[in-house]
Coordinates of C-alpha atoms and ligand atoms in Angstrom, one line a residue:
X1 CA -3.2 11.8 -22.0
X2 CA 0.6 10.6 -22.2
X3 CA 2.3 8.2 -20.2
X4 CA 1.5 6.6 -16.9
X5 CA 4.6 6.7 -14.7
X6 CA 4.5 4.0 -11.6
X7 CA 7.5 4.7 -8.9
X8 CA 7.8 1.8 -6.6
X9 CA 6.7 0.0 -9.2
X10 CA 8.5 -3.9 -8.4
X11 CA 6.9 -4.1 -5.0
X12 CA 4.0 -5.4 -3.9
X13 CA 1.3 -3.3 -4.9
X14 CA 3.6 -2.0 -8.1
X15 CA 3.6 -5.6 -9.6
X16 CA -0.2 -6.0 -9.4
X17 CA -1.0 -2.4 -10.1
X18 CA 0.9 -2.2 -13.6
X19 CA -0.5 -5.3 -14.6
X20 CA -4.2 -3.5 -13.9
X21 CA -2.9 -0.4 -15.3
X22 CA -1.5 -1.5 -18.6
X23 CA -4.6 -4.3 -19.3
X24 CA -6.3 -0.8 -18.6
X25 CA -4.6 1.7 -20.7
X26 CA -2.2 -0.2 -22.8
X27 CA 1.0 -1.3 -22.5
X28 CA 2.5 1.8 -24.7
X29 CA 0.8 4.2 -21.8
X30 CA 2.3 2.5 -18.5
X31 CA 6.3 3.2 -17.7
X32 CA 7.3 1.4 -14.8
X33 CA 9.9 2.2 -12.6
X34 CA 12.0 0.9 -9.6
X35 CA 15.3 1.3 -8.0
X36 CA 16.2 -2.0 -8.8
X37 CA 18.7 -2.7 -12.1
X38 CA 15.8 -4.7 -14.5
X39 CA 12.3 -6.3 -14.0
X40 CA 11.5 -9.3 -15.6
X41 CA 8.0 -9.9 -17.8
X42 CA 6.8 -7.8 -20.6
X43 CA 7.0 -4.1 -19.1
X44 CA 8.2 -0.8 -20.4
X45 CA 10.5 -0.8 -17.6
X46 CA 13.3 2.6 -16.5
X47 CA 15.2 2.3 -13.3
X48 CA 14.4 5.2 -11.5
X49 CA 15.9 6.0 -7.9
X50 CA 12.6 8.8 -6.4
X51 CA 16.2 10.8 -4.4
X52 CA 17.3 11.6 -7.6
X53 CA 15.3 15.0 -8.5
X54 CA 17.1 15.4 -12.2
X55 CA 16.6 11.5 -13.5
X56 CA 13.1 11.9 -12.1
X57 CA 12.8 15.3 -14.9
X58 CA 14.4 13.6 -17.3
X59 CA 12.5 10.6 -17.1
X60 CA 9.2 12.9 -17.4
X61 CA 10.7 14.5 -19.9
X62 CA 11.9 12.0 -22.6
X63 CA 8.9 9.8 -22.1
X64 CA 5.8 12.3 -21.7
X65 CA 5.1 11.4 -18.5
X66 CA 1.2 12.9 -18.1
X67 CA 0.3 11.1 -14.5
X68 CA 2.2 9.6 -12.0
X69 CA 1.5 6.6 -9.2
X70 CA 4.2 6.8 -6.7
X71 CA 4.6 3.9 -4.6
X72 CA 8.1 3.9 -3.9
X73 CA 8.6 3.4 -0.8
X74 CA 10.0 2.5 2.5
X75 CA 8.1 0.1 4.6
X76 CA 7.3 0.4 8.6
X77 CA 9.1 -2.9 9.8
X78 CA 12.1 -1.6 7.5
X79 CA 11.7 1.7 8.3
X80 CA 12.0 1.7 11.9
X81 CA 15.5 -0.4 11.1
X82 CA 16.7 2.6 9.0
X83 CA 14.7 5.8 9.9
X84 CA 17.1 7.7 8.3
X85 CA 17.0 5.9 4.5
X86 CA 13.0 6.2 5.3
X87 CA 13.1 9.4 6.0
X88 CA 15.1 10.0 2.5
X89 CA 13.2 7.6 0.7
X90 CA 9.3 8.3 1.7
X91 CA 10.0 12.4 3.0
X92 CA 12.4 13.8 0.4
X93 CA 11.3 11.5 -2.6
X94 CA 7.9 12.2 -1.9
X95 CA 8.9 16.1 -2.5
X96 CA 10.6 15.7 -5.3
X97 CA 7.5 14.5 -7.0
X98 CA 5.8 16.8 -5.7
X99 CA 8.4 19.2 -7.1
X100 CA 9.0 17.5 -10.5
X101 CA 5.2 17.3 -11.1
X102 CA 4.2 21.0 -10.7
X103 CA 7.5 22.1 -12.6
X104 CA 5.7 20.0 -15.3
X105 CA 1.9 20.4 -15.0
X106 CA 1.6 16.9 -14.8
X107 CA -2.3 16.0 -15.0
X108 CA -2.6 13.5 -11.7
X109 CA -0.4 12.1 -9.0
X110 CA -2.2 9.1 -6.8
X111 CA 0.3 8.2 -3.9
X112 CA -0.9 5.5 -1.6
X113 CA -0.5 6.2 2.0
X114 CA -1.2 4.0 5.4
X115 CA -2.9 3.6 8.6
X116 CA 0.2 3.5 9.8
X117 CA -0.3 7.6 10.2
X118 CA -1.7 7.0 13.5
X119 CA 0.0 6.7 16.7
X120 CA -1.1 4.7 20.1
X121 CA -3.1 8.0 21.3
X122 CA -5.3 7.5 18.2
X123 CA -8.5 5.8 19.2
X124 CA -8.8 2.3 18.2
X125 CA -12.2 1.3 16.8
X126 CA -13.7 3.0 13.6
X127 CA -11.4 5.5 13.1
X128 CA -12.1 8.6 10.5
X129 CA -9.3 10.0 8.9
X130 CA -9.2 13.4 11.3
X131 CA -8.7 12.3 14.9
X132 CA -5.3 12.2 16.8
X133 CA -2.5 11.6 14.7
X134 CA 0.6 11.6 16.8
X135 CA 2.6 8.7 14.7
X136 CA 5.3 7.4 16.6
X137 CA 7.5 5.6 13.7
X138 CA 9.4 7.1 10.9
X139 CA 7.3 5.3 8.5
X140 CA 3.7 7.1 9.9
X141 CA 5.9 10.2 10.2
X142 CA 7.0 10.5 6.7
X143 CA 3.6 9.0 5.5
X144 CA 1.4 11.7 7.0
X145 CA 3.8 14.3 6.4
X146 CA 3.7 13.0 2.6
X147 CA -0.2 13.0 2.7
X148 CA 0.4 16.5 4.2
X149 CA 2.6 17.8 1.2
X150 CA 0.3 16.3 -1.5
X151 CA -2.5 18.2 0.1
X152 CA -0.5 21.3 0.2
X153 CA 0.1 21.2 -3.3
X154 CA -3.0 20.5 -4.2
X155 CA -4.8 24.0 -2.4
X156 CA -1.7 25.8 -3.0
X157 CA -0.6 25.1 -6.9
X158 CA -4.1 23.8 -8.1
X159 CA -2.4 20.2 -8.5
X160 CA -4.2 17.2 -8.5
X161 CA -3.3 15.1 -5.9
X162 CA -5.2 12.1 -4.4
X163 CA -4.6 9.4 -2.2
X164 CA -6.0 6.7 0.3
X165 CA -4.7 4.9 3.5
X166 CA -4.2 1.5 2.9
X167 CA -4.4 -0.9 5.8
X168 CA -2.0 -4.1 5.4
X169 CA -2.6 -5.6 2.0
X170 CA -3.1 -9.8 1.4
X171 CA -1.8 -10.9 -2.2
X172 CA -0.3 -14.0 -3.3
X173 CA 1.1 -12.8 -6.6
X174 CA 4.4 -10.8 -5.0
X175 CA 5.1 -10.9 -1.4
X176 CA 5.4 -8.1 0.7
X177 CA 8.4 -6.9 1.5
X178 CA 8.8 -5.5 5.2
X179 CA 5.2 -4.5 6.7
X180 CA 4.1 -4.8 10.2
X181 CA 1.2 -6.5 8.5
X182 CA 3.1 -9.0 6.5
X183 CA 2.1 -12.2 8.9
X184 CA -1.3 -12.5 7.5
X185 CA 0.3 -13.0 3.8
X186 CA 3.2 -15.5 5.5
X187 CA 1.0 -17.1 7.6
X188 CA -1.2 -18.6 4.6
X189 CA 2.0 -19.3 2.8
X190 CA 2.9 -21.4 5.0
X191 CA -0.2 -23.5 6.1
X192 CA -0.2 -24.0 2.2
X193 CA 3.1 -25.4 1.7
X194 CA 2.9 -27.6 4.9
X195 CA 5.1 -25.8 7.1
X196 CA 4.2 -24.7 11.0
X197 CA 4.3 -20.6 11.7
X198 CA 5.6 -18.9 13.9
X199 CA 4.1 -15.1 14.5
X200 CA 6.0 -12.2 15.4
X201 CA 2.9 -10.5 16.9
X202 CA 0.8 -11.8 19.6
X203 CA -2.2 -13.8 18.5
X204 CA -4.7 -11.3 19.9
X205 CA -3.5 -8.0 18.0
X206 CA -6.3 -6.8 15.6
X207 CA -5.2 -4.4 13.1
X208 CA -7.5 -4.2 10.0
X209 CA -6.7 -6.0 6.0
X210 CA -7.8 -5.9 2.9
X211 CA -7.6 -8.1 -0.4
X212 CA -5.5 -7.0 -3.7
X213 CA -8.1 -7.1 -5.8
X214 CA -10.3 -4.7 -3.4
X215 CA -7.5 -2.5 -2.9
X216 CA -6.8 -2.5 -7.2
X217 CA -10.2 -1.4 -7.3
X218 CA -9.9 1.2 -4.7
X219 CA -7.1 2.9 -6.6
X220 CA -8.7 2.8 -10.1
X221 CA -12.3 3.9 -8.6
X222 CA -10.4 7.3 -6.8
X223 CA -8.0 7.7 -9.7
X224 CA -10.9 8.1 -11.9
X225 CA -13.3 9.9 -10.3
X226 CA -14.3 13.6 -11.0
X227 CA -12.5 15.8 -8.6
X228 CA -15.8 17.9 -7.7
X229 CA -17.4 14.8 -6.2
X230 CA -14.3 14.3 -4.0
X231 CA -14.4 16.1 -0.4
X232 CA -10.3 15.3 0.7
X233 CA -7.3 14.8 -0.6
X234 CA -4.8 12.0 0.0
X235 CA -6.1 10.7 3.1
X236 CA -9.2 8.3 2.1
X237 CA -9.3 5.8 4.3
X238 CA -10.4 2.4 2.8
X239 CA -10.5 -1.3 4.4
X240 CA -12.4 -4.5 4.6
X241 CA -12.3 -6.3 7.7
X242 CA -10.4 -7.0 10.9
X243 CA -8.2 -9.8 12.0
X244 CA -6.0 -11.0 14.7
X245 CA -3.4 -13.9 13.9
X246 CA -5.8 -16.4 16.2
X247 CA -9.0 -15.3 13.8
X248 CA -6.9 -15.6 10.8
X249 CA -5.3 -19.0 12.1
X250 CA -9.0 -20.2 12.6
X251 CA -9.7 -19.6 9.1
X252 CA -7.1 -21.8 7.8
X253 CA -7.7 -24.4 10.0
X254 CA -10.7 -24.8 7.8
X255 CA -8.4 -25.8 5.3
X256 CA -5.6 -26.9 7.1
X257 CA -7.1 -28.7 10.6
X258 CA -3.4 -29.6 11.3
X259 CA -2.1 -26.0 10.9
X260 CA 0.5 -24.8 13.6
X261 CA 1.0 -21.8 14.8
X262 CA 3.5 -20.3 17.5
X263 CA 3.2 -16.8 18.7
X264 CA 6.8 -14.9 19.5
X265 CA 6.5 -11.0 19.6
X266 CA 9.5 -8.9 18.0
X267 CA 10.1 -5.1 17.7
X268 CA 7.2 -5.6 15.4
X269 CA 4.5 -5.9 18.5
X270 CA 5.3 -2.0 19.5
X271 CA 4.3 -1.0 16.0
X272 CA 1.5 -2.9 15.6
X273 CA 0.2 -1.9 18.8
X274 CA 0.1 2.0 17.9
X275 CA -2.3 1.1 14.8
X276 CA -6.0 1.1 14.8
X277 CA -8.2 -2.2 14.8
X278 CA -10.8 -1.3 12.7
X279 CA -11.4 2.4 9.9
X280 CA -14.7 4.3 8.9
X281 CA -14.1 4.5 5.4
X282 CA -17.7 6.1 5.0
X283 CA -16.1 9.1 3.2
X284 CA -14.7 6.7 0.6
X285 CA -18.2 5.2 0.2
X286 CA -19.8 8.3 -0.1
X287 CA -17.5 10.3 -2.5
X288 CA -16.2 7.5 -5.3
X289 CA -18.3 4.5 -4.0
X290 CA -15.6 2.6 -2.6
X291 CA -17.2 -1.2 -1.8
X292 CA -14.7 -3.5 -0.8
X293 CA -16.1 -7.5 -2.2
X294 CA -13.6 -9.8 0.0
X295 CA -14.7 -10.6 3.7
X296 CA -11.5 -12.9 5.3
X297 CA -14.0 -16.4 4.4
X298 CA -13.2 -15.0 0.5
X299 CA -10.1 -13.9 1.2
X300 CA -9.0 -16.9 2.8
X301 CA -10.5 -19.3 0.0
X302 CA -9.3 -17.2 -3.1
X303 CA -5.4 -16.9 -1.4
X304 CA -5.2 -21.0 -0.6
X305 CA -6.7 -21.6 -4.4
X306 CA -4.0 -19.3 -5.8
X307 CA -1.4 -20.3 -3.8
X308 CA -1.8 -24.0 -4.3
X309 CA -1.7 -23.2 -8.2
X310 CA 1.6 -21.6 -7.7
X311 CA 3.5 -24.1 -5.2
X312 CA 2.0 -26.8 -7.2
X313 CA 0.6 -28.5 -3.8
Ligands
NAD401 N1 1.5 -3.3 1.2 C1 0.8 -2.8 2.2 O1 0.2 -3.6 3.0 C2 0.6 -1.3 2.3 C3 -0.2 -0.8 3.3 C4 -0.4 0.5 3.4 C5 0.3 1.4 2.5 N2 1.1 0.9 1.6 C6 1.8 1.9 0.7 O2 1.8 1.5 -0.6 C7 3.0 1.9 -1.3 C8 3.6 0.7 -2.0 O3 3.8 -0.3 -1.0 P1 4.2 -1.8 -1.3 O4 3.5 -2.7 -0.3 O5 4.1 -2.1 -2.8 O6 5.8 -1.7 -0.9 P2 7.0 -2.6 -1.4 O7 8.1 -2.4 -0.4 O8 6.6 -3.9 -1.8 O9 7.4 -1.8 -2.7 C9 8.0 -0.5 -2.7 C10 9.0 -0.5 -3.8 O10 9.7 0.8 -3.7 C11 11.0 0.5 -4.2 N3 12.0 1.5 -3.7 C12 12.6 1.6 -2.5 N4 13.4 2.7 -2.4 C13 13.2 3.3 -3.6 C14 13.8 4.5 -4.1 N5 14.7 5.2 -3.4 N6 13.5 4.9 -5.4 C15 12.6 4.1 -6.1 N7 12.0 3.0 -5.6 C16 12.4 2.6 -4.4 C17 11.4 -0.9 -3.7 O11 12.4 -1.5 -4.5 C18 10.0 -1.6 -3.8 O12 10.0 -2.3 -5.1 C19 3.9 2.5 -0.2 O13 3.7 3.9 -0.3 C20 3.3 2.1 1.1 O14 3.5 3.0 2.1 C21 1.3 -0.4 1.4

């Protein structure tokens, strides 16, 4: 096995997953990358723009790139401001490493995608990963169709190509950067360090979260498991548990009695309102054991702990 490229790799998941990759595989195996000019810390680092088809090549080329995890991406809140950079970014990016890693015979590609693939005529509660899928934003657009592509590839070239659908991710190491989930990250931030809140989505919208550490293990656990026991593709759906701000708000109260929050809806409300409250990720149990280990009580506790550590409150 050669190197471990990681796209998207300064973000939120990028930061956390190269540290698990490389305490994993070594330091001399992981390459991140980034659009961004440099990244700070200890990293093999390469800047690496996912429109650019030849620097992508050459990039696998020079540094004997053998697997790639491609997170870059554009977000949903983002991506409704810019459909057209989303489109270019998620869509055509997406392709080209599709493209670059068959011209190669790269071993495995993992690209995360969202449950933001589902649209308001999607039922709500449980949802498996085939049932309506009529996304309404350019984020679930190009996300499916990029879930869409991967599986193509796979049936079509004999490439391996798995992925899951995250719902929105809580991590106090790097924030995120432009979800529709962000608020529950935000929210603790800021019941930590004092501050009142004030929620861009109404207080009863449930959409459903999971914890970094869950979600790192998700990754590693489908990465890694042998393709025969794995019945789909790129679509996995995985979670933990549901919140609404109010529930989440509750929560911290136990920490923070005082805690303020103040509910104003933005453009952010119509997106959330198109996504599912809770997933069945049975097929993720079933096929690579997927067991998530954070309920929002853990969650909750481990985030305020960290947190406090790195505010120094
Ligand atoms: N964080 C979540 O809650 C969440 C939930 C579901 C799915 N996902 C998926 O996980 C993946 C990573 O998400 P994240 O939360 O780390 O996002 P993020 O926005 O924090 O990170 C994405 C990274 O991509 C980089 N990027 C943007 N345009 C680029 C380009 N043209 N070329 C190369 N890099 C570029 C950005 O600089 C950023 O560092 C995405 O595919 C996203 O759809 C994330």
């Amino acid at each position: 096995m050669g190197t471990i490229l990681i796209t998207g790799g300064l973000g939120q998941i990028g930061t956390e997953l190269s540290e698990h990759l490389i305490s994993k595989y070594g330091s001399n195996r992981v390459l991140v990358s980034d659009i961004k000019n440099e990244a700070s810390g200890n990293i093999r680092y390469t800047k690496l723009d996912v429109s650019d088809l030849n620097k992508i090549r050459k990039i696998i080329e020079e540094n004997d790139v053998t697997d790639i995890f491609h997170l870059a991406a554009i977000l949903s809140a983002t991506g409704e401001k810019d459909p057209f950079l989303t489109f270019n970014v998620n869509l055509l990016g997406t392709q080209n490493i599709y493209k670059a890693a068959k011209e190669f015979n790269l071993n495995k590609l993992f690209i995360p995608s969202t449950i933001g693939v589902y649209g308001p005529t999607t039922p709500k509660d449980m949802v498996p990963e085939d049932t309506v899928i009529r996304p309404v934003t350019m984020y679930g657009i190009t996300k499916i169709s990029g879930e869409m592509l991967g599986e193509y590839y796979s049936k079509k070239f004999g490439m391996d190509v798995r992925g899951l659908r995250f719902p929105g991710l809580i991590s106090y190491k790097f924030p995120p950067t432009a979800g529709t989930t962000d608020y529950a990250v935000d929210m603790i931030i800021h019941a930590v360090r004092g501050e009142d809140y004030q929620c861009y989505l109404k207080q009863d919208t449930e959409m459903p979260m999971m914890y970094m550490p869950d979600a790192l293990d998700a990754v590693i656990d489908l990465y890694e498991a042998p393709r025969n026991n794995l019945t789909r593709f790129t679509d996995y759906n995985v979670g933990s548990y549901s919140i609404t701000p109010a529930s989440l708000h509750e929560e911290i109260k136990k920490y923070y009695p005082d805690f303020r929050v103040e509910y104003k809806p933005d453009y952010r409300q119509d997106i959330a309102d198109g996504w599912p409250h809770s997933v069945n990720f049975s097929n993720a149990q079933k096929d690579w054991g997927f067991n998530p280990k954070y309920d929002l009580q853990l969650t909750v506790k481990d985030m305020v702990s960290n947190l406090k550590k790195k505010f120094k409150v």
